[in-house]
């Protein structure tokens, strides 16, 4: 039985570049657009983007485009926010992932090529060590 998995990471970047240059930047780090349709599991991730818009209210006024992207073997939900004056300029890009640790790696690569990180939350599970031996006082 499959469990419904929620968002494990959310990231927001300020871009201020045209559409073609933004997509080229994403392809340079290994993120590619997927042409497959959204499924139920992807719509569950949109709740995290809605909460991100509550944190940064200026995103609510911008037009946007939802897309699926692939980074290695991981699917990311991506939301491109366009400038109010020109739909050729992408102002912000938001990512949501179901896999822990992915957005941290993506973020490092995007910051290297000049993107400005506005917000990142990446839930990474902590490995617990088994304690062996006896404790004496």
Short mmCIF file of C-alpha atoms in Angstrom, two decimals:
data_model
loop_
_atom_site.label_atom_id
_atom_site.label_comp_id
_atom_site.label_asym_id
_atom_site.label_seq_id
_atom_site.Cartn_x
_atom_site.Cartn_y
_atom_site.Cartn_z
CA UNK A 1 0.00 0.00 0.00
CA UNK A 2 1.41 3.39 -1.01
CA UNK A 3 1.40 6.14 1.57
CA UNK A 4 0.64 9.68 0.53
CA UNK A 5 3.86 11.64 0.89
CA UNK A 6 3.79 15.34 1.47
CA UNK A 7 6.35 18.00 0.71
CA UNK A 8 9.84 17.44 2.10
CA UNK A 9 11.28 20.65 0.73
CA UNK A 10 10.27 24.11 -0.52
CA UNK A 11 12.56 26.70 -2.09
CA UNK A 12 12.03 30.16 -3.58
CA UNK A 13 14.53 31.99 -5.79
CA UNK A 14 14.52 35.54 -7.15
CA UNK A 15 15.51 35.35 -10.81
CA UNK A 16 14.62 38.52 -12.82
CA UNK A 17 15.64 36.93 -16.14
CA UNK A 18 13.80 36.19 -19.35
CA UNK A 19 12.14 32.82 -19.88
CA UNK A 20 14.73 31.35 -22.25
CA UNK A 21 17.67 32.28 -20.04
CA UNK A 22 15.92 30.90 -16.95
CA UNK A 23 15.24 27.56 -18.65
CA UNK A 24 18.83 27.45 -19.90
CA UNK A 25 20.11 27.99 -16.35
CA UNK A 26 17.91 25.16 -15.11
CA UNK A 27 19.14 22.82 -17.84
CA UNK A 28 22.76 23.67 -17.02
CA UNK A 29 22.37 22.28 -13.50
CA UNK A 30 20.42 19.22 -14.68
CA UNK A 31 16.77 20.27 -14.26
CA UNK A 32 14.57 19.46 -17.25
CA UNK A 33 10.93 20.21 -18.01
CA UNK A 34 8.64 17.19 -18.17
CA UNK A 35 5.65 17.15 -20.48
CA UNK A 36 3.60 14.67 -18.42
CA UNK A 37 0.35 15.86 -16.81
CA UNK A 38 -0.09 16.58 -13.11
CA UNK A 39 -1.35 13.70 -10.99
CA UNK A 40 -2.99 13.64 -7.59
CA UNK A 41 0.32 13.31 -5.77
CA UNK A 42 1.59 16.46 -7.45
CA UNK A 43 -1.49 18.45 -6.48
CA UNK A 44 -0.86 17.57 -2.83
CA UNK A 45 2.45 19.42 -3.09
CA UNK A 46 0.73 22.62 -4.19
CA UNK A 47 -0.40 23.20 -0.62
CA UNK A 48 3.22 23.97 0.27
CA UNK A 49 3.35 26.59 -2.49
CA UNK A 50 0.14 28.14 -1.16
CA UNK A 51 1.74 28.46 2.27
CA UNK A 52 4.81 30.03 0.64
CA UNK A 53 2.52 32.67 -0.89
CA UNK A 54 1.14 33.36 2.58
CA UNK A 55 4.70 33.99 3.82
CA UNK A 56 5.57 36.22 0.84
CA UNK A 57 2.29 37.99 -0.12
CA UNK A 58 3.70 39.75 -3.20
CA UNK A 59 3.65 36.36 -5.00
CA UNK A 60 -0.15 36.28 -4.91
CA UNK A 61 -0.41 39.21 -7.34
CA UNK A 62 1.92 37.73 -9.97
CA UNK A 63 0.83 35.51 -12.85
CA UNK A 64 2.36 32.06 -12.78
CA UNK A 65 2.89 28.84 -14.67
CA UNK A 66 3.03 25.40 -13.03
CA UNK A 67 5.41 22.78 -14.41
CA UNK A 68 6.94 19.46 -13.53
CA UNK A 69 10.71 19.20 -13.66
CA UNK A 70 13.10 16.30 -13.28
CA UNK A 71 16.40 16.45 -11.40
CA UNK A 72 18.25 13.16 -11.83
CA UNK A 73 15.45 10.66 -11.02
CA UNK A 74 13.42 13.02 -8.81
CA UNK A 75 10.30 14.90 -9.87
CA UNK A 76 9.92 18.50 -8.65
CA UNK A 77 6.88 20.74 -8.88
CA UNK A 78 7.99 24.12 -10.18
CA UNK A 79 6.08 27.40 -10.22
CA UNK A 80 7.33 30.25 -12.41
CA UNK A 81 6.12 33.70 -11.31
CA UNK A 82 6.16 36.31 -14.09
CA UNK A 83 6.80 40.04 -13.84
CA UNK A 84 3.69 42.25 -13.75
CA UNK A 85 4.87 44.41 -16.65
CA UNK A 86 6.33 41.78 -18.96
CA UNK A 87 5.36 38.13 -19.27
CA UNK A 88 8.76 37.48 -20.85
CA UNK A 89 10.53 38.08 -17.52
CA UNK A 90 10.45 35.48 -14.75
CA UNK A 91 10.61 37.23 -11.38
CA UNK A 92 10.58 34.23 -8.99
CA UNK A 93 10.84 30.45 -9.26
CA UNK A 94 9.52 28.15 -6.52
CA UNK A 95 10.29 24.44 -6.17
CA UNK A 96 8.60 21.73 -4.10
CA UNK A 97 10.04 18.25 -3.61
CA UNK A 98 8.83 15.03 -2.01
CA UNK A 99 12.39 13.80 -1.51
CA UNK A 100 14.54 15.12 1.34
CA UNK A 101 17.85 16.80 0.56
CA UNK A 102 17.20 17.41 -3.14
CA UNK A 103 16.44 21.11 -2.88
CA UNK A 104 19.60 21.73 -0.88
CA UNK A 105 21.66 20.34 -3.77
CA UNK A 106 19.63 22.23 -6.38
CA UNK A 107 19.95 25.43 -4.34
CA UNK A 108 23.73 25.21 -4.15
CA UNK A 109 23.96 24.85 -7.92
CA UNK A 110 21.56 27.72 -8.62
CA UNK A 111 23.35 30.08 -6.22
CA UNK A 112 26.65 29.27 -8.00
CA UNK A 113 25.21 30.54 -11.30
CA UNK A 114 23.85 33.74 -9.80
CA UNK A 115 20.32 33.05 -8.60
CA UNK A 116 19.30 34.70 -5.33
CA UNK A 117 17.88 32.35 -2.73
CA UNK A 118 14.91 33.95 -0.96
CA UNK A 119 13.71 30.98 1.07
CA UNK A 120 14.52 27.30 1.54
CA UNK A 121 13.11 24.64 3.81
CA UNK A 122 14.45 21.14 3.30
CA UNK A 123 13.44 18.44 5.76
CA UNK A 124 16.26 15.93 6.10
CA UNK A 125 15.82 12.95 8.43
CA UNK A 126 18.44 12.47 11.10
CA UNK A 127 20.05 9.05 11.30
CA UNK A 128 19.91 7.65 14.79
CA UNK A 129 22.81 5.68 16.17
CA UNK A 130 22.24 2.55 18.14
CA UNK A 131 23.82 2.69 21.54
CA UNK A 132 25.78 -0.38 22.48
CA UNK A 133 27.48 -1.19 25.71
CA UNK A 134 26.61 -0.42 29.27
CA UNK A 135 26.60 2.82 31.10
CA UNK A 136 27.90 2.91 34.64
CA UNK A 137 27.57 5.68 37.15
#
